[in-house]
Each structure stands twice: as C-alpha cells, then as structure tokens.
Short mmCIF file of C-alpha atoms in Angstrom, two decimals:
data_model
loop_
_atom_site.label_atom_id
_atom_site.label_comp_id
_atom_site.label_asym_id
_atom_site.label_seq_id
_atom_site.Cartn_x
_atom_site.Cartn_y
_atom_site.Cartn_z
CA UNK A 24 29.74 -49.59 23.15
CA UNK A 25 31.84 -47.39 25.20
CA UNK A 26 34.90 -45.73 23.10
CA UNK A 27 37.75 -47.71 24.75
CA UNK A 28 35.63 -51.28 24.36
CA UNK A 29 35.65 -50.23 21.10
CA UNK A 30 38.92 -48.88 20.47
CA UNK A 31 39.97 -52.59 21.92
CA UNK A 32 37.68 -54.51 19.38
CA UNK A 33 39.50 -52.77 16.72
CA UNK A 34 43.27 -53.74 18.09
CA UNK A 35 41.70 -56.50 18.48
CA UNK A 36 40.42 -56.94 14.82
CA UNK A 37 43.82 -56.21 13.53
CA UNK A 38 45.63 -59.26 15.52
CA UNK A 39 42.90 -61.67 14.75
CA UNK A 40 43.14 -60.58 10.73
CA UNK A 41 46.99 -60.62 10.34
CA UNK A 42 47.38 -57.02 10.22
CA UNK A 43 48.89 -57.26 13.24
CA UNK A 44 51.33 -60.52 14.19
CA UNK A 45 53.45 -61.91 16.84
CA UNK A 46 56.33 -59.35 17.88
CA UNK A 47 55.02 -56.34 15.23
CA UNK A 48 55.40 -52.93 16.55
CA UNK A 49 52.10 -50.81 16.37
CA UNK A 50 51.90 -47.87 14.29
CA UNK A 51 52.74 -44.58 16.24
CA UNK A 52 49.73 -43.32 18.91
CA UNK A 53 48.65 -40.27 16.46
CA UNK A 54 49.04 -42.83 13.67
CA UNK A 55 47.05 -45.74 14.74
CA UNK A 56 44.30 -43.26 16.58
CA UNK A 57 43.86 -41.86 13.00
CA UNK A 58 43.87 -44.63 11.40
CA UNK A 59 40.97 -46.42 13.37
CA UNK A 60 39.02 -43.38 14.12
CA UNK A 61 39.64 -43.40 17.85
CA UNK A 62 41.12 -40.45 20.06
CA UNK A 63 44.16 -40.95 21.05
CA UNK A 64 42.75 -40.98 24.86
CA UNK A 65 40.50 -44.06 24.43
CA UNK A 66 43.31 -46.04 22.00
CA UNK A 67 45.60 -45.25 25.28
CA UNK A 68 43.14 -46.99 27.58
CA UNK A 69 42.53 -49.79 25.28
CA UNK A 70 46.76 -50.00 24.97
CA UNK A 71 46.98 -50.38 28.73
CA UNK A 72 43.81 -53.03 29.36
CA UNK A 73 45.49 -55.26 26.35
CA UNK A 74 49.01 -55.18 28.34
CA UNK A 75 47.41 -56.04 31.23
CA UNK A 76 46.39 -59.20 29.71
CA UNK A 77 49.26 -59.68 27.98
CA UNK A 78 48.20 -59.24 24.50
CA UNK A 79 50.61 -55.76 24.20
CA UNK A 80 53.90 -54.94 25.49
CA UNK A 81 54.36 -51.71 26.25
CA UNK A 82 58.00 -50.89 26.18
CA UNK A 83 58.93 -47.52 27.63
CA UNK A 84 61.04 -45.46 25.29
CA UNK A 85 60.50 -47.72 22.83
CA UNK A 86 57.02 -48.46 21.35
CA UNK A 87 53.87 -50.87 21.97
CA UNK A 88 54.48 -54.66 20.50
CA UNK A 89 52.30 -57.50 19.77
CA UNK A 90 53.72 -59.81 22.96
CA UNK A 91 54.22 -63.68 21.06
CA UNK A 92 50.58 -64.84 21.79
CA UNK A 93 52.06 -67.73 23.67
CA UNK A 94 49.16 -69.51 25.45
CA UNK A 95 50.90 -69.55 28.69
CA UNK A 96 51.47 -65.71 28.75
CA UNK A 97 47.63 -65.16 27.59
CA UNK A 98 46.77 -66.95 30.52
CA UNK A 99 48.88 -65.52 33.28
CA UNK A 100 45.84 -63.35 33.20
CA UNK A 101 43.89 -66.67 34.39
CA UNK A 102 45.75 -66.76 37.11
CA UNK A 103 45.99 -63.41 38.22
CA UNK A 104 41.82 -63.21 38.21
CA UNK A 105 41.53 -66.56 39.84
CA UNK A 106 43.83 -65.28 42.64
CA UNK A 107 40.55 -63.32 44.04
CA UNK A 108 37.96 -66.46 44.56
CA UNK A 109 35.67 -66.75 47.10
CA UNK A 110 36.09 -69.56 49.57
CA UNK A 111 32.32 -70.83 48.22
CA UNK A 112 34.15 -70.82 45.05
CA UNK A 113 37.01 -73.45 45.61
CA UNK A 114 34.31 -76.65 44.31
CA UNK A 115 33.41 -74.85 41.21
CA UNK A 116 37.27 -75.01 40.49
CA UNK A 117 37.70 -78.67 41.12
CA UNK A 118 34.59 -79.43 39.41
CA UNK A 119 36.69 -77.70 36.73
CA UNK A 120 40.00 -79.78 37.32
CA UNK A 121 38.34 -82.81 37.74
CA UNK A 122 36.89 -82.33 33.78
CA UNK A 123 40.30 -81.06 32.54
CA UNK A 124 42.70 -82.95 34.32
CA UNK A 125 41.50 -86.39 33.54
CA UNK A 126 42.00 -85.72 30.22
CA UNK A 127 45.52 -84.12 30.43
CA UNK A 128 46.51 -87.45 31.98
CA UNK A 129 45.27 -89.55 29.44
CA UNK A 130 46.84 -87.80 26.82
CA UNK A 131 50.20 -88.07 29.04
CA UNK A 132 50.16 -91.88 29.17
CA UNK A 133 51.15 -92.23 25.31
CA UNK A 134 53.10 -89.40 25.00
CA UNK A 135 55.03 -89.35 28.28
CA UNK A 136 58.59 -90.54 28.02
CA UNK A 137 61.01 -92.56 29.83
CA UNK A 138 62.81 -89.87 31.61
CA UNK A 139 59.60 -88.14 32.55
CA UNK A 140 58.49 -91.21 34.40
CA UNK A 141 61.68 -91.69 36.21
CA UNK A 142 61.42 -88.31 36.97
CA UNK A 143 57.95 -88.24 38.36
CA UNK A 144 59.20 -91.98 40.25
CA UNK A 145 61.67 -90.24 42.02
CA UNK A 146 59.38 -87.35 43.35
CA UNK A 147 57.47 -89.92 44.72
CA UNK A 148 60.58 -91.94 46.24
CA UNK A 149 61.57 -88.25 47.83
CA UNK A 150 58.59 -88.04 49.55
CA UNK A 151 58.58 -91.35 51.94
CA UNK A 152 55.88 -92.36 53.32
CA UNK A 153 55.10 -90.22 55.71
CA UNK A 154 55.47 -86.66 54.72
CA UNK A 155 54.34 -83.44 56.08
CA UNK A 156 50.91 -82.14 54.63
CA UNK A 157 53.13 -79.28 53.81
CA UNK A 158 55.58 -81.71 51.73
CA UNK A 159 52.80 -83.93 50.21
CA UNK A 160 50.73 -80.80 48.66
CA UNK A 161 54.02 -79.19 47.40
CA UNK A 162 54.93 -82.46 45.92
CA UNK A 163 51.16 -83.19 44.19
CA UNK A 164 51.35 -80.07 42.82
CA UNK A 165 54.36 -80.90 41.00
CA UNK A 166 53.71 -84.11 40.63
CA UNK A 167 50.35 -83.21 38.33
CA UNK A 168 52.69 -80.51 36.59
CA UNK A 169 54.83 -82.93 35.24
CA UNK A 170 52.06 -85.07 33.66
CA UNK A 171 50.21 -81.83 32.47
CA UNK A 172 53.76 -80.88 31.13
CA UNK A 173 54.13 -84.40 29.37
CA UNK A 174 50.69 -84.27 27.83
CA UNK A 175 52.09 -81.84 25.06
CA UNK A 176 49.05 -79.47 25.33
CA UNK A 177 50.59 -76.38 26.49
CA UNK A 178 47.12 -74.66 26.83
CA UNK A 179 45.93 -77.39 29.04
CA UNK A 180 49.21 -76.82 31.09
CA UNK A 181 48.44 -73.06 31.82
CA UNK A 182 44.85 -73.58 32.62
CA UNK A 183 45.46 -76.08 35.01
CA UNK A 184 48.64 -73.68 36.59
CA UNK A 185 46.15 -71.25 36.98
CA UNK A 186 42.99 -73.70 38.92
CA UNK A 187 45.66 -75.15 40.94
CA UNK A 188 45.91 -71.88 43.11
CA UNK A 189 42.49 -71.77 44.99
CA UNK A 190 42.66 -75.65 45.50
CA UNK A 191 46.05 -75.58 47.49
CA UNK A 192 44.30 -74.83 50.94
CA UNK A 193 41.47 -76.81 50.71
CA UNK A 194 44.19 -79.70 49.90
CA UNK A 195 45.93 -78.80 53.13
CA UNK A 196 43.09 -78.37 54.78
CA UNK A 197 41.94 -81.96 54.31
CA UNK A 198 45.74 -83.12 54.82
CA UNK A 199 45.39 -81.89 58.33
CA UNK A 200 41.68 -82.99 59.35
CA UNK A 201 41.08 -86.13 57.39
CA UNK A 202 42.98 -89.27 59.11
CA UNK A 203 43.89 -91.57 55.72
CA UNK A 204 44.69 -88.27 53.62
CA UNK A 205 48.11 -88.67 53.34
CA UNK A 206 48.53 -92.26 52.62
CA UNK A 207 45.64 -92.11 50.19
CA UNK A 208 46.72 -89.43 48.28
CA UNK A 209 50.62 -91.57 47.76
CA UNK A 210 48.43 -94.22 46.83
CA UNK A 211 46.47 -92.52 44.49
CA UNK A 212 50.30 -90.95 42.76
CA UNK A 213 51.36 -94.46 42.70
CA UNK A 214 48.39 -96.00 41.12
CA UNK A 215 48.43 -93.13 38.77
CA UNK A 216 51.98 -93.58 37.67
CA UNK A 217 51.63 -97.64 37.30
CA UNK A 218 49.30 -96.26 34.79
CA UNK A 219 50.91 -93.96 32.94
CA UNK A 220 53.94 -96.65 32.76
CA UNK A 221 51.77 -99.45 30.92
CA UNK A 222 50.51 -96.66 28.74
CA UNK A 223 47.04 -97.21 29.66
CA UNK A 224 45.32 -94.09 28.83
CA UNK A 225 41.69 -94.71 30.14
CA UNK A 226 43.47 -96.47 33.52
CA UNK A 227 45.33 -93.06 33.86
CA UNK A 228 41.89 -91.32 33.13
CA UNK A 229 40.40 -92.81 35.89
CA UNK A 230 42.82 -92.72 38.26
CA UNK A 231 43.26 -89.06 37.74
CA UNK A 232 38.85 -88.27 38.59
CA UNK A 233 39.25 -90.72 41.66
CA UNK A 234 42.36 -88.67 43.00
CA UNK A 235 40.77 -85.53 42.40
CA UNK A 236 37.19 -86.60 43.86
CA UNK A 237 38.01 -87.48 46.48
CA UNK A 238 38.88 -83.91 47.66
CA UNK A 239 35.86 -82.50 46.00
CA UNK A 240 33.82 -85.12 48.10
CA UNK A 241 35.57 -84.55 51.16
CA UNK A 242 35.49 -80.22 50.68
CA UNK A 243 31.60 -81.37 50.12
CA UNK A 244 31.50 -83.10 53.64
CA UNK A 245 32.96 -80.53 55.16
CA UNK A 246 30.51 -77.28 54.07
#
C-alpha cells in the first residue's frame, strides 16, 4: 500500500471509529504524524485528497476539521467526477436514473405535501404548452428535484443532482430532433403529478421508468 493510501486508511479509521466526529479539529501535523506512524509528508497528501472529497476542511491559519459528513457535501465529489463522462457513457447513467429515480418518486407520493404539489403544479402551469426545449429541460430538471427533494432521502437527492449532469444534452438533444418530445414529456409531468396527488406510490413508480425510458430508448435509436 503506498504511504499516503495508507496514511488515508488511518484518518480514515479514526472517523469511522468515533475518534474523530463531525466538526472535531485534528490533532496538530507533528502530532497526528506521530501518532499514526506516518511522515508528516504522506499525512499532508492524505490531508489534501480527503478535502478534496470533502471529508476535511482545511482552514488556512486555522487547523484541519472533520467537515459535517452531510451526504450532500460527500457527494459533491459525485458530481465533480461525473462532470468528465464520455459521450458512450450518457446510457450507463440513465440506466442508473431509471433504477434510482423510480424509487425516489414512489417514496415522494406518501410523503409529499400539499404545498409541494402546488408547487410542482405551478411549474408545470409556467411552462404552457409549448415551451422552448431550452425551457422544458430547465423545467424537468426542477421538476424531478422537487419530488427527489419531497422523498425525504437526502442521499437519494444528491445522487440523482449529480446523474442529472451528463443527461441534460442528450435531453436537449432529443427535444430538438424527435417531433412529439415536447408534448410527451408535459404529458409524462402531468401524469406523474396526478399520481403523486392520489398518493399512489406504484402509479408514481411507473410513471417515473416510462418518462425516463423513453429517452434511454430514443438515445438507443439514435447510436
């Protein structure tokens, strides 16, 4: 194992025991490096990998933190990685949507509340029937946000944040080629929200795969 893979395993080890919690300051460099049998060279390197991926806060002047372990900042590092894709790459991520999302909007149709759905009713409203590609992708975007949002998973939330990125252009892409895109896709809100509104969870389920095959199988078409 090199020295700064291991030097990470053992910062590591710390968090995952309770040595180390949420917001604790780590010992000083000369400290900890002694303390864990590392140099202080390969606990630096391990210190700067685990703030890239937002496990440490490095605060200049200051010290190195524990950062609060909030699923959503783990997984900025989700997005950041997904950012690079491959264009061959864009199915494999709504193969991936299509299993999580599904179930975020099932969760969402007993949990969602009253202001949520008039919230994600209006959205639609604001759209028309006839918007831009442009307008319709910014708006499903949110749209799915808010249902992610009301499913009360915040891990689920910032996984799909970070899939939703590579997706965008092939969603635009088939906006601008394919002739029923647009109307299809308000359908598919609509029929969506209907569901979530009679709290039918499976309905919702459903809904939810057809919406998002239906790009997969078009992206398919297409390559």
């Amino acid at each position: 194992m090199a020295v700064t893979d291991e030097a990470i395993e053992k910062i590591k080890g710390m968090i995952v025991s309770g040595k180390l919690r949420p917001g604790d300051r780590l010992p000083k460099e000369s400290e900890l490096a002694a303390e864990l049998g590392l140099s202080r060279n390969s606990l630096r390197e391990a210190v700067r990998a685990l703030s890239l991926i937002r496990i440490l806060d490095v605060r200049q002047g200051d010290g190195t933190y524990v950062t609060s372990l909030d699923p959503q900042l783990l997984l900025e590092a989700l997005s950041f990685v997904v950012d690079f894709h491959r264009d061959d790459t864009v199915l494999e991520f709504l193969a991936v949507r299509r299993i999580l999302e599904p179930a975020a909007t099932a969760m969402a149709a007993s949990r969602i509340s009253e202001q949520q759905l008039a919230a994600l009713s209006k959205q639609l409203d604001r759209l028309g029937d006839a918007p831009s590609v442009e307008e319709l992708v910014a708006g499903d975007l949110e749209f799915h946000r808010g249902i992610v949002l009301s499913s009360g998973n915040s891990v689920l939330c910032s996984l799909l944040d970070g899939l939703s990125g590579p997706t965008t252009r092939a969603r635009i892409w088939r906006g601008l080629t394919q002739e029923d895109a647009v109307s299809r896709t308000l359908h598919e809100h609509r029929a969506i929200l209907a569901a979530l509104r009679d709290r039918d969870a499976e309905a919702a389920r459903s809904w939810a795969t057809v919406h998002i095959a239906s790009v997969e199988q078009w992206l398919r078409s297409t390559l």
